[in-house]
Amino acid sequence: MHILVCIKQVPDSAQIRVHPVTNTIMRQGVPAIVNPYDLVALEEALRLKDRLGARVTVLSMGPPQAEAALRKALSFGADEAILLTDRAFAGADTLATSYALASAIRKIREDMPVDLIFAGKQTIDGDTAQVGPGIATRLNMQLLTYVSHIDNVDLERGEITVQRRAEGGVQVLCTRLPALLTVLEGINEMRFATMPDMFRAARHPLAIWDREAAGVTDLTKVGLKGSPTVVSRVFAPTPRMHRAEIIQTQSDQPDDLVATLLAKMFTKFPDLRAAVRPRCA
Amino acid sequence: MNEQFDVIVVGGGPSGNAAAYTLAKGGLRVLQLERGEYPGSKNVQGAILYADALARIIPDFRDDAPLERHLIEQRVWILDDTSYVGSSYRSADFNKPPFNRYTIIRAQFDKWFSRKVQEAGALVICETTVTDLVRDGDRVVGVQTDRAGGSIYANAVILADGVNSQLAQRAGFRPEIAPREVALAVKEIHFLPEETIQSRFNVTGDEGVVIEMAGKITQGMVGTGFLYTNKESIAIGVGCLLSDFSRQKTTPYALLDHMKRHPAIAPLLAGGEMKEYTAHLIPEGGYHAIPQVFGEGWLMVGDAGMFVNGVHREGSNLAMTTGYLAAETLLELRAERKVFSARNLARYRAKLDGSFVMRDLRKYKNLPRIVEKNPQFFTAYPELMNKAAHTLISVDGIDKKAKERAVRKHFVSARSRLGLLGDIFKLWRAFE
Ligand SMILES: Cc1cc2nc3c(=O)[nH]c(=O)nc-3n(C[C@H](O)[C@H](O)[C@@H](O)COP(=O)(O)OP(=O)(O)OC[C@H]3O[C@@H](n4cnc5c(N)ncnc54)[C@H](O)[C@@H]3O)c2cc1C
Ligand SMILES: Cc1cc2nc3c(=O)[nH]c(=O)nc-3n(C[C@H](O)[C@H](O)[C@H](O)COP(=O)(O)OP(=O)(O)OC[C@H]3O[C@@H](n4cnc5c(N)ncnc54)[C@H](O)[C@@H]3O)c2cc1C
């Protein structure tokens, strides 16, 4: 089995600042991390590899620094890593990104057919959740989004059964391979790499593909040129002025808590007093 | 697993990077292990970079190192509760390249330095904590990490793991640091637009200002404060002896909070967005606290060896220089086909003794003990100096002679004639 995992290097959103005057995003010095959702996807792929045996290839499109993300994936146990990097890819939106990734995947398939592709649920910087589905659509693959559990992969019949979190419940879905899965956060925890894995990851040669290697011929479909999305404005939401309040109570008895809370509510919203009629004892 | 290297460097701070870089450039097989997610992720510094120490290792570092501002002005403030007396030195000569001192942000600087280390050919592995040294009798022959998969071997191990150096403690190379030999420093970064910093500190372009502070901001504890300008942020911090913190039951963040409210400091930070709060130890024991820094197959560099000049707030430069000298020693021995035995590694200590590192530390060898025993330097004198300035500067119908008498009386009543003389003597001893 050949599993492909798409990972993206993103700025650590916890450390992004908005310029207080110009309201633009200040990226200087913000460390780059692997999109956390993608690590969940990778771990799920590695678990399948542990269970059924597989070759796991990680693929990322990004600037040369994205090498760090791929090395990290290798240390966890990915077998091969491919970095798609080319000036022509810069400024890509989700349409252009999925185009470039899909082209590269076609190339990868020439070398070894791909049975499963994993992607994260979404990224923490773009947050669109569009790239995974975009790839599946372009490659005409089965698409399973928001997967919370992989029940079974039947290689003989070429089928996969998963649980999918949906509004109001869990769906159990079975489809044929090859399929693209986007997985939910929190369904697993990333493993801790061993020392030999760290050495292997540090030394393993990366495949670095430019647009030619990725089989991209139509330059109007990638990068800024291939991106119809226009970011017209970036702004920081005005912080809400409502503050939480800690209310002192006499005791922690439920009656007391309720009474204190009601009293507080009635002073704020006097109209409510008429609406809430205490039940007679 | 059977991994064997010429040298293993533990730690990816300035000392470890200087050592690993020099060794790799010299053609040795080097493995560097860093517990942080990336080099610099765990590190705290003011941070002033002293260019000279780095230039001796990477002469063209200015081409691509992430530097914030070059310093053209140094202010020293002695504060009481409402005022400060101070001096400053500002010079257009500091605007002539090559610049001598820069502010840096360690997380970025260490990452850059680590890239240089990797380009030089060392293997750098992060997110990996060295938990123990592997020994063969007396000899250190490798390390053990927190990852499964066995030991890693080398002909020499350089301990560049910082002030706590748990490795050295566990191995018995160094005792646990005494609380009076180490300062606990806290630091915040406040983001402000570049133009605001430029106008507030009267600088243009990449010019920068540092303010070193002492006095009542440390609330009677032995310590100092600082404020440094970065490109788009201000670093502010304060550090005091750990023993004083525990005696006084003051928390570091309360101390920094109090300092930030000082009427001379608050306006410099106004409108900024606090983004980072960090705390770190600084070795302050000086010369007498320096342990044995080499042995059979091992060397100790940087903060791990307590190489910090607290008086001049120099640490990273001593770290780089000791790292460099350790590497140079190993390279020389290798070229002479000599083993890394304690006897041969004694050359490292000789190199240290001949360098500014030991000369400076020896110069101030008495200082830590003297300031620790004489808190008046941090409380009574700042107050007296500020009062004196206030008296002499205010124009209020009192004649100048009377003012001078009043100032003298203040000093004598606070410290007595003998006390004043004694303090002068102590200061002379400390800085002799
Ligand atoms: C509204 C909007 C604003 C944008 N603003 C900017 C901007 O200011 N500057 C700019 O340069 N770009 C911008 N983009 C582009 C966008 O940030 C990404 O480049 C886009 O291609 C990926 O979309 P995403 O991050 O939302 O990924 P999602 O669709 O949320 O990602 C889902 C999964 O797809 C996979 N994936 C996504 N990207 C990659 C990749 N590069 N390599 C490998 N796998 C990947 C990962 O598995 C990921 O978990 C914007 C896009 C939109 C829609
Ligand atoms: C608030 C503050 C302000 C300062 N200001 C200045 C200044 O302005 N100028 C100046 O020159 N100096 C300053 N210093 C001192 C300076 O930061 C230090 O002297 C310098 O960082 C020492 O470098 P080092 O490489 O020895 O140690 P560190 O920088 O502490 O690096 C040690 C490294 O080892 C790693 N490590 C530790 N244990 C292990 C382990 N077991 N396994 C693997 N890795 C490990 C750590 O993660 C860390 O990266 C300041 C210090 C502080 C705290």
Coordinates of C-alpha atoms in Angstrom, one line a residue, chain A residues 90-216:
Chain A
A90 CA 4.3 31.6 -4.9
G91 CA 1.1 33.4 -3.9
A92 CA -1.1 30.4 -4.6
D93 CA -4.7 30.3 -3.3
T94 CA -6.5 27.0 -2.7
L95 CA -7.4 26.5 -6.4
A96 CA -3.7 26.9 -7.5
T97 CA -2.4 24.9 -4.6
S98 CA -4.6 21.9 -5.3
Y99 CA -3.6 22.2 -9.0
A100 CA 0.1 22.0 -8.3
L101 CA -0.3 19.3 -5.7
A102 CA -2.6 17.2 -8.0
S103 CA 0.0 17.5 -10.8
A104 CA 2.8 16.3 -8.5
I105 CA 0.6 13.4 -7.3
R106 CA 0.1 12.3 -10.9
K107 CA 3.9 12.2 -11.2
I108 CA 4.2 10.3 -7.9
R109 CA 1.7 7.7 -9.1
E110 CA 3.8 7.0 -12.2
D111 CA 6.5 5.7 -9.8
M112 CA 4.1 3.8 -7.5
P113 CA 0.3 3.9 -7.5
V114 CA -1.2 5.7 -4.6
D115 CA -4.0 4.0 -2.6
L116 CA -4.7 6.6 0.0
I117 CA -4.1 10.3 0.4
F118 CA -4.4 12.0 3.7
A119 CA -4.8 15.7 4.3
G120 CA -5.5 17.7 7.4
K121 CA -9.0 18.9 8.2
Q122 CA -7.8 22.4 7.4
T123 CA -4.9 24.7 8.0
I124 CA -4.5 27.1 10.8
D125 CA -3.5 30.0 8.5
G126 CA -5.8 29.7 5.5
D127 CA -8.5 27.8 7.3
T128 CA -10.4 27.0 4.2
A129 CA -10.5 23.2 4.2
Q130 CA -10.5 23.4 0.4
V131 CA -7.2 21.9 -0.7
G132 CA -7.9 18.3 0.2
P133 CA -11.2 18.2 -1.6
G134 CA -9.6 20.2 -4.4
I135 CA -7.0 17.5 -5.0
A136 CA -9.6 14.7 -4.8
T137 CA -11.8 16.4 -7.3
R138 CA -8.9 17.1 -9.7
L139 CA -7.7 13.5 -9.5
N140 CA -11.2 12.1 -9.6
M141 CA -10.8 10.2 -6.3
Q142 CA -13.2 9.2 -3.7
L143 CA -13.4 11.9 -1.0
L144 CA -14.1 11.3 2.7
T145 CA -13.9 14.5 4.8
Y146 CA -13.9 14.9 8.7
V147 CA -12.9 11.3 9.2
S148 CA -12.8 10.4 12.9
H149 CA -11.9 6.7 12.7
I150 CA -10.6 4.3 10.1
D151 CA -12.5 1.1 10.8
N152 CA -10.9 -1.0 8.0
V153 CA -8.8 -1.0 4.9
D154 CA -9.4 -4.0 2.7
L155 CA -6.7 -4.1 0.2
E156 CA -7.9 -7.2 -1.6
R157 CA -11.3 -5.7 -2.3
G158 CA -9.9 -2.2 -2.6
E159 CA -12.2 -0.7 0.0
I160 CA -12.0 1.5 3.0
T161 CA -14.5 1.9 5.8
V162 CA -14.4 5.0 8.0
Q163 CA -16.4 6.8 10.6
R164 CA -17.2 10.4 9.6
R165 CA -18.3 13.0 12.1
A166 CA -21.4 14.7 10.7
E167 CA -23.9 17.1 12.1
G168 CA -26.1 15.1 14.5
G169 CA -24.1 11.9 14.5
V170 CA -21.5 9.6 13.1
Q171 CA -21.7 8.2 9.6
V172 CA -20.1 4.9 8.8
L173 CA -19.0 5.0 5.2
C174 CA -17.4 2.5 2.9
T175 CA -15.9 3.5 -0.4
R176 CA -13.5 2.1 -2.9
L177 CA -9.8 3.0 -3.2
P178 CA -8.0 5.2 -4.1
A179 CA -9.5 7.7 -1.7
L180 CA -8.6 11.0 -0.2
L181 CA -9.3 11.5 3.5
T182 CA -9.3 14.6 5.6
V183 CA -9.1 13.7 9.3
L184 CA -10.4 15.4 12.4
E185 CA -8.2 16.8 15.1
G186 CA -7.8 14.9 18.4
I187 CA -8.4 11.4 17.0
N188 CA -4.8 10.4 17.8
E189 CA -1.6 11.6 19.4
M190 CA 1.6 11.9 17.5
R191 CA 4.3 9.4 18.4
F192 CA 7.7 10.2 19.9
A193 CA 10.4 9.4 17.4
T194 CA 13.3 7.1 18.3
M195 CA 16.9 8.2 18.1
P196 CA 17.6 6.1 15.0
D197 CA 14.5 7.8 13.3
M198 CA 16.0 11.2 14.2
F199 CA 19.2 10.3 12.5
R200 CA 17.5 8.9 9.5
A201 CA 15.3 12.0 9.2
A202 CA 18.3 14.3 9.5
R203 CA 20.3 12.5 6.8
H204 CA 17.5 11.4 4.4
P205 CA 17.8 13.1 1.0
L206 CA 14.7 15.1 0.2
A207 CA 13.2 15.1 -3.3
I208 CA 13.0 18.7 -4.3
W209 CA 10.7 19.2 -7.3
D210 CA 10.3 22.4 -9.3
R211 CA 7.4 23.0 -11.7
E212 CA 8.9 20.8 -14.4
A213 CA 9.5 17.8 -12.1
A214 CA 5.9 18.2 -10.8
G215 CA 4.6 18.0 -14.3
V216 CA 3.2 21.5 -14.3

